[in-house]
Coordinates of C-alpha atoms in Angstrom, one line a residue:
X1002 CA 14.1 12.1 -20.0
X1003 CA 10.3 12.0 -20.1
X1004 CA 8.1 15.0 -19.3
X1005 CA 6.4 14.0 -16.1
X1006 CA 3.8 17.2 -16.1
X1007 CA 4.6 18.3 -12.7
X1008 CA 7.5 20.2 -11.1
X1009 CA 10.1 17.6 -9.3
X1010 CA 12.3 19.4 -6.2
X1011 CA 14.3 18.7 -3.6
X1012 CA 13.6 19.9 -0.3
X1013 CA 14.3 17.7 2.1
X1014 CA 14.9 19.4 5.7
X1015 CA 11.6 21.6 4.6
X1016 CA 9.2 21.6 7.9
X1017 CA 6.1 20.6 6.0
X1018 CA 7.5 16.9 4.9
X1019 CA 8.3 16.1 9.0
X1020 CA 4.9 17.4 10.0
X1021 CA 3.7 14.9 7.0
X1022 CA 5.9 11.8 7.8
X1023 CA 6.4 12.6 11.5
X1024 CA 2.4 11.7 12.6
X1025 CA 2.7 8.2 10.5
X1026 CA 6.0 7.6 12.5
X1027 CA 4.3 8.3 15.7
X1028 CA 1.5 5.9 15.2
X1029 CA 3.6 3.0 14.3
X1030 CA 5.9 3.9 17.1
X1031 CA 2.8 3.3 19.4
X1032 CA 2.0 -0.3 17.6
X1033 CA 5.1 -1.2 18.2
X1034 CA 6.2 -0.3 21.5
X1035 CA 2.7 -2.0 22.2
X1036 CA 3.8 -4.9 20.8
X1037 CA 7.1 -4.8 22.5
X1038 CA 5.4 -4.3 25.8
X1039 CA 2.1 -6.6 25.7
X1040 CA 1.5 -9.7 23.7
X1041 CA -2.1 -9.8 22.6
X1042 CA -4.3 -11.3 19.9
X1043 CA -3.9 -8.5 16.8
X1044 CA -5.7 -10.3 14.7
X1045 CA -8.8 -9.2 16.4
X1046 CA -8.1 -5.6 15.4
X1047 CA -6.8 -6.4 12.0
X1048 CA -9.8 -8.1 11.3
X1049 CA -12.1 -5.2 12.6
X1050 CA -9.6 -3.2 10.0
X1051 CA -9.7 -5.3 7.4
X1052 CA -13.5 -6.5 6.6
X1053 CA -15.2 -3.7 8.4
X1054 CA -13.6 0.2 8.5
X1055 CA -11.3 -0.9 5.2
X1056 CA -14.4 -1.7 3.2
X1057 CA -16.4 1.1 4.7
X1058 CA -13.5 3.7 3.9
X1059 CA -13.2 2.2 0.2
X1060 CA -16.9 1.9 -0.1
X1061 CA -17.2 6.1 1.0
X1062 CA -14.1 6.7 -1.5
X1063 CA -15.5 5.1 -4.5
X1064 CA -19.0 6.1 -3.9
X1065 CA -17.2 10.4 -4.3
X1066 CA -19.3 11.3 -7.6
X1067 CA -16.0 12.7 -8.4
X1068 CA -14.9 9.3 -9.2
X1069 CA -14.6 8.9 -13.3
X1070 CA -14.4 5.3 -14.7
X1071 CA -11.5 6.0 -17.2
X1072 CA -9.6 7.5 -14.3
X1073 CA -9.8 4.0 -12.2
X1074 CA -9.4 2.2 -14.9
X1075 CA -5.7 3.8 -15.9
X1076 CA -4.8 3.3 -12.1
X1077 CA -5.1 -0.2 -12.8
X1078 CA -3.5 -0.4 -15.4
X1079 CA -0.6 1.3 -14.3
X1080 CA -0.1 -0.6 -10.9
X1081 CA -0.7 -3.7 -13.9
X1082 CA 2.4 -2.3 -15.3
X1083 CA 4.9 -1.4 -12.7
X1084 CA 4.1 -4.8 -11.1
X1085 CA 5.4 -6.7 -14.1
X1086 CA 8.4 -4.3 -14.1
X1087 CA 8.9 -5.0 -10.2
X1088 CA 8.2 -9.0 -10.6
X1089 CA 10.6 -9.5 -13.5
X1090 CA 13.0 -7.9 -11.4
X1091 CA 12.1 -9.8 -8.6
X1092 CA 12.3 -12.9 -10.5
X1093 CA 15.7 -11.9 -11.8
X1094 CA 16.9 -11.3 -8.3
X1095 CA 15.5 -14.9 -7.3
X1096 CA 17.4 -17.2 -10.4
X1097 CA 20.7 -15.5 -9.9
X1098 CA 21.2 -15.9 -6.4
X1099 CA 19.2 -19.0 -5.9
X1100 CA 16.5 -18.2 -3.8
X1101 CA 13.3 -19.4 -3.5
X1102 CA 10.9 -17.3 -5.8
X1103 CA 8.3 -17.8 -3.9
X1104 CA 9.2 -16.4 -0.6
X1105 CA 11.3 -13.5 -1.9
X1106 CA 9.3 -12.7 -5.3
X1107 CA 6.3 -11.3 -3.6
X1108 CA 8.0 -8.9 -1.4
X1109 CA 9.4 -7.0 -4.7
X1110 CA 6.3 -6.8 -6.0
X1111 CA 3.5 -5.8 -3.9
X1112 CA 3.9 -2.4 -1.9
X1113 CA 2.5 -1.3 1.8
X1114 CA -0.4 0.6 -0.1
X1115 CA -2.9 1.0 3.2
X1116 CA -1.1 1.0 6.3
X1117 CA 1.4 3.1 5.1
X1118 CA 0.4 4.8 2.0
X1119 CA -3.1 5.9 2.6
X1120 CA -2.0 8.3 5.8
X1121 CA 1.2 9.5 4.4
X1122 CA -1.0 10.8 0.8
X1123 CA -3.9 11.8 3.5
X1124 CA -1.1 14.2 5.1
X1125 CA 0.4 15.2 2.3
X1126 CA -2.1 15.8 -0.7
X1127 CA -5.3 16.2 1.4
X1128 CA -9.0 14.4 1.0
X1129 CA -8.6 15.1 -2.9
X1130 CA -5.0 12.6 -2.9
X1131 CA -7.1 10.4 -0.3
X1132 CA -9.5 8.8 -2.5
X1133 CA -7.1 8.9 -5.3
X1134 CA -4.8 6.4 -2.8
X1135 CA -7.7 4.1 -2.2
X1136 CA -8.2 3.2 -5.7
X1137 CA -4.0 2.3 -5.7
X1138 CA -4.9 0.4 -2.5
X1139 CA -7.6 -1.7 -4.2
X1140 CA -5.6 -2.0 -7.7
X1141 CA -3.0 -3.3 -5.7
X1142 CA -5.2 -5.6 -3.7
X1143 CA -6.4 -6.8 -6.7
X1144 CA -3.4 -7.9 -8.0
X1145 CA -2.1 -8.9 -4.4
X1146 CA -4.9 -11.3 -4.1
X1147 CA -4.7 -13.0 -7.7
X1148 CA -1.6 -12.5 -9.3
X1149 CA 0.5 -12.3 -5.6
X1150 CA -1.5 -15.7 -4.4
X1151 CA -0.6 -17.7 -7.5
X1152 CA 3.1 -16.6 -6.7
X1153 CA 3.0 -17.8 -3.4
X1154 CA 0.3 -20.9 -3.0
X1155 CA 2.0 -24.0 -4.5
X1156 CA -2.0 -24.5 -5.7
X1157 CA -2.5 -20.7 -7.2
X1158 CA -5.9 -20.2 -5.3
X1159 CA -6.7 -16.9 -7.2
X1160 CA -10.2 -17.3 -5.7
X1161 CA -9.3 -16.0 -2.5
X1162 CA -9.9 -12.4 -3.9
X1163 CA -13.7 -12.8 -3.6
X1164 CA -13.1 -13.4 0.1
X1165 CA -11.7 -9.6 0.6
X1166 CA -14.9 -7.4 1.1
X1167 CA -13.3 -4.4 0.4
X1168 CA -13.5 -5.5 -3.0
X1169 CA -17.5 -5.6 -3.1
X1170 CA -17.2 -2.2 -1.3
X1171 CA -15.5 -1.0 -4.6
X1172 CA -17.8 -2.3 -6.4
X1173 CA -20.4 -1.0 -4.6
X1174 CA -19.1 2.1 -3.9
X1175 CA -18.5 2.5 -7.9
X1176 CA -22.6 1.2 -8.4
X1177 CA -24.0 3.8 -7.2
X1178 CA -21.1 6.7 -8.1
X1179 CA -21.8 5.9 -11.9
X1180 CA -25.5 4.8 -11.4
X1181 CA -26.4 8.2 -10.0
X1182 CA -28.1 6.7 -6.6
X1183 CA -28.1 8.0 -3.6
X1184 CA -26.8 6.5 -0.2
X1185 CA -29.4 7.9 2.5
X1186 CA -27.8 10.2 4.8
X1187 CA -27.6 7.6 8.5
X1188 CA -25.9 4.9 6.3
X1189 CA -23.6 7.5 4.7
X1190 CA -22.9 8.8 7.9
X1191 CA -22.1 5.4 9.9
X1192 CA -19.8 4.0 7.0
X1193 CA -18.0 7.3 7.2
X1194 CA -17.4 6.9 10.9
X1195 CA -16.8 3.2 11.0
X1196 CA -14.0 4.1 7.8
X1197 CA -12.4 6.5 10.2
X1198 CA -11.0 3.8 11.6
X1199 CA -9.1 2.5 8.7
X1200 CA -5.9 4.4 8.8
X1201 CA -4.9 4.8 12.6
X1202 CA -6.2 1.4 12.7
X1203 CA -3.7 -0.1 9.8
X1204 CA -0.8 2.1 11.3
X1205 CA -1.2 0.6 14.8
X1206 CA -1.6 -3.0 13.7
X1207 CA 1.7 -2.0 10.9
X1208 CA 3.4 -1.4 14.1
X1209 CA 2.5 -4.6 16.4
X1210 CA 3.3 -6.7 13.6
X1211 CA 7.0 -5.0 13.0
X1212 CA 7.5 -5.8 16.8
X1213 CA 6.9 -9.2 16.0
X1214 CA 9.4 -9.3 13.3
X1215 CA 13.4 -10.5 13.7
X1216 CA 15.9 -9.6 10.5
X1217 CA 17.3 -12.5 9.6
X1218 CA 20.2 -12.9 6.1
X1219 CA 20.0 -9.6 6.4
X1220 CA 22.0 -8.6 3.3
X1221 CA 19.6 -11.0 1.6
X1222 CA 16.5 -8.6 3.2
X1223 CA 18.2 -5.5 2.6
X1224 CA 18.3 -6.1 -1.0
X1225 CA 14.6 -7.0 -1.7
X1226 CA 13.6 -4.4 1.1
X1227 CA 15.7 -1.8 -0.5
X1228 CA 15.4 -2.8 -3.9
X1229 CA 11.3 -2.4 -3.6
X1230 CA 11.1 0.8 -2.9
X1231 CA 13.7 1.7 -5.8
X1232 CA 12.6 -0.3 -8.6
X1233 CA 8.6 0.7 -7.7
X1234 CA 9.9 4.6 -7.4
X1235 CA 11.8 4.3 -11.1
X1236 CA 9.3 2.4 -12.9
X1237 CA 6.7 4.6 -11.8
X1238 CA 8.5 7.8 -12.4
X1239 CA 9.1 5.7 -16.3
X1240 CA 5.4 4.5 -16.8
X1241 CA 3.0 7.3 -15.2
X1242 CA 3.8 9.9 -17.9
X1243 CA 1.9 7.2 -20.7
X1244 CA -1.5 7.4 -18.2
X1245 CA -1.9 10.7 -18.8
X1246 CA -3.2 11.6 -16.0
X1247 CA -3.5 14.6 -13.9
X1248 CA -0.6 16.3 -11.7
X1249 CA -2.1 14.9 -8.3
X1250 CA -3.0 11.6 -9.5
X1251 CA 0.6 11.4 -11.0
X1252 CA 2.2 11.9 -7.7
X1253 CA 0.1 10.1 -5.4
X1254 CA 0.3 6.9 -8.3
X1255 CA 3.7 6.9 -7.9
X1256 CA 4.1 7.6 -4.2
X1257 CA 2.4 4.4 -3.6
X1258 CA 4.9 2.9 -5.9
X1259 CA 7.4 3.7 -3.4
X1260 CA 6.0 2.4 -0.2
X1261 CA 7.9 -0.5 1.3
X1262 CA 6.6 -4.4 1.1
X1263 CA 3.1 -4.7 2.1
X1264 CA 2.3 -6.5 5.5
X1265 CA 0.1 -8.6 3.7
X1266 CA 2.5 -10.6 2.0
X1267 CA 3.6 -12.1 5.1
X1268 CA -0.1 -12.5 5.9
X1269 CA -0.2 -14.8 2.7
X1270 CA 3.7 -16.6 3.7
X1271 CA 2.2 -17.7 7.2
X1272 CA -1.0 -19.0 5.4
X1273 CA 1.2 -21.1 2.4
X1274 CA 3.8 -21.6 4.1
X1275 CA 6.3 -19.9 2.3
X1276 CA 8.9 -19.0 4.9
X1277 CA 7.3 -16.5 6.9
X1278 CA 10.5 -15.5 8.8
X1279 CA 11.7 -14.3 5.9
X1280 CA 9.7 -12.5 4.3
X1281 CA 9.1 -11.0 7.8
X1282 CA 12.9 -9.7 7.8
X1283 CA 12.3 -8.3 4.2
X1284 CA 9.5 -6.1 5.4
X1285 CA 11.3 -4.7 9.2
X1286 CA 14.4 -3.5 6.8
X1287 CA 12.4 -2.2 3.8
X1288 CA 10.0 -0.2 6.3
X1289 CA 13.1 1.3 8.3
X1290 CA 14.8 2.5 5.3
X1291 CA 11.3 3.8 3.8
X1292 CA 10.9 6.0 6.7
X1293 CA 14.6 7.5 6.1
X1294 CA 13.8 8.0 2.3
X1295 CA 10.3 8.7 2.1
X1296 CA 10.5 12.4 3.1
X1297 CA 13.1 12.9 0.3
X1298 CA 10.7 11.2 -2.2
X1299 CA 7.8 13.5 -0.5
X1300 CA 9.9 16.5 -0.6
X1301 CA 11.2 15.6 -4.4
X1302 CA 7.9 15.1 -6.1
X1303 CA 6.6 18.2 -4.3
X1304 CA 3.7 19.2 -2.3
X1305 CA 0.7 21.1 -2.5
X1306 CA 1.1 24.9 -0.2
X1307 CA 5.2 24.1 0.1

């Protein structure tokens, strides 16, 4: 077994891991009931979410003169890795019970990394986790908006990645991190309110858009939904000892591994038109069972003050 650098437990009825779960739970609770309740236009706040207080949050996180290069560069090439592990199974999955890769593929492969992942690591590994989560969220964006629309567009429009702006806030944020400047004090304080409203923002709108979903083949569902969050836990709890990287970063890397199928893959569905419904009933099962398992996986890799 490798030597994963860090102490793994079980504690799973320990206080801390409800008081960390338990506030994420709440929130989408809220989006959904919402949803359940009153019908309105979400897209409105998802797009407030998604090209303003995402970028401004990611644009604050990268510009951390904490930030080292090689660091972000390992992230990605570890989320590189455990993708390929987590498509190949995917892929496996697809050809031996006939189903279309395109729908189902995706939804093995690319993990709820922001609406889910950031506030969960926020809760349970502090500021210091925080940023290291946002660099997972943009890896995997990355690779969502490349990699995951070639999978899914019948055309492969990898250039839809330089319509995301939170990938010119990385790129920002990183410009002036390793270029020494200095953002001047108003604009670094209104990006850091405006990214403040990134993560109860993406856990609302995760919960409106679970009201909206139906389970449908469910056995079908329950395997990729179950099957993402097991295959991203393994192969990350395999690959992260070859990154060398340190205890916190280990945990957080392969906490996000473990978050259930991003929202965002049915995002790209409706736009393609890859069976929406679906992949729709893939992500309301894996999200259910990732709130039953995710305090165990918490409580097992261990948290800081427990």
């Amino acid at each position: 077994m490798p030597d994963f650098g860090f102490p793994l437990r079980l504690e799973v009825t320990d206080a801390g891991i409800v008081r960390i779960v338990l506030p994420v739970f709440l929130i989408v609770a809220v989006g959904f009931v919402f949803g359940r309740l009153k019908r309105v236009d979400i897209s409105s706040v998802n797009d407030l979410v998604l090209y303003i207080a995402a970028p401004c949050l990611i644009f604050s996180s990268f510009a951390s003169p904490a930030m080292d290069i090689n660091f972000v560069v390992k992230i990605f090439g570890f989320f590189v890795c455990v993708s390929a592990v987590c498509l190949l199974a995917g892929l496996a999955f697809t050809k031996i019970l006939g189903l279309p890769r395109r729908v189902y593929a995706p939804t093995m492969v690319f993990a709820n990394n922001g609406n889910m992942g950031l506030p969960l690591i926020l809760f349970a590994f502090g500021q210091e986790g925080f940023q290291i989560a946002v660099v997972c969220m943009v890896a995997m964006a990355v690779l969502h908006y490349t990699a995951g629309v070639a999978l899914v567009s019948p055309r492969g429009a990898v250039a839809e990645i330089f319509k995301l702006p939170l990938i010119y806030a990385a790129v920002g944020g990183m410009w002036v991190n390793f270029g020494g400047h200095e953002v001047p004090v108003f604009l670094d304080r209104a990006v850091g309110l405006l990214g403040d409203i990134a993560v109860p923002g993406m856990m609302f709108v995760l919960g409106y858009r679970l009201s909206e979903c139906s389970v449908s083949n469910f056995w079908v569902s329950s395997l990729f939904g179950v099957s993402r969050v097991a295959v991203g836990l393994v192969s990350a709890l395999l690959i992260v000892p070859f990154f060398a990287v340190p205890d916190l970063a280990a945990k957080v890397m392969i906490l996000q591994c473990a978050m259930p199928t991003a929202v965002t893959c049915l995002v790209l569905a409706e736009k393609y038109g890859a069976e929406p419904e679906k992949v729709a009933s893939v992500i309301a099962v894996g999200t259910a069972v990732s709130f039953a398992v995710l305090p165990t996986i918490i409580s097992y890799l261990g948290v800081p003050g427990q």
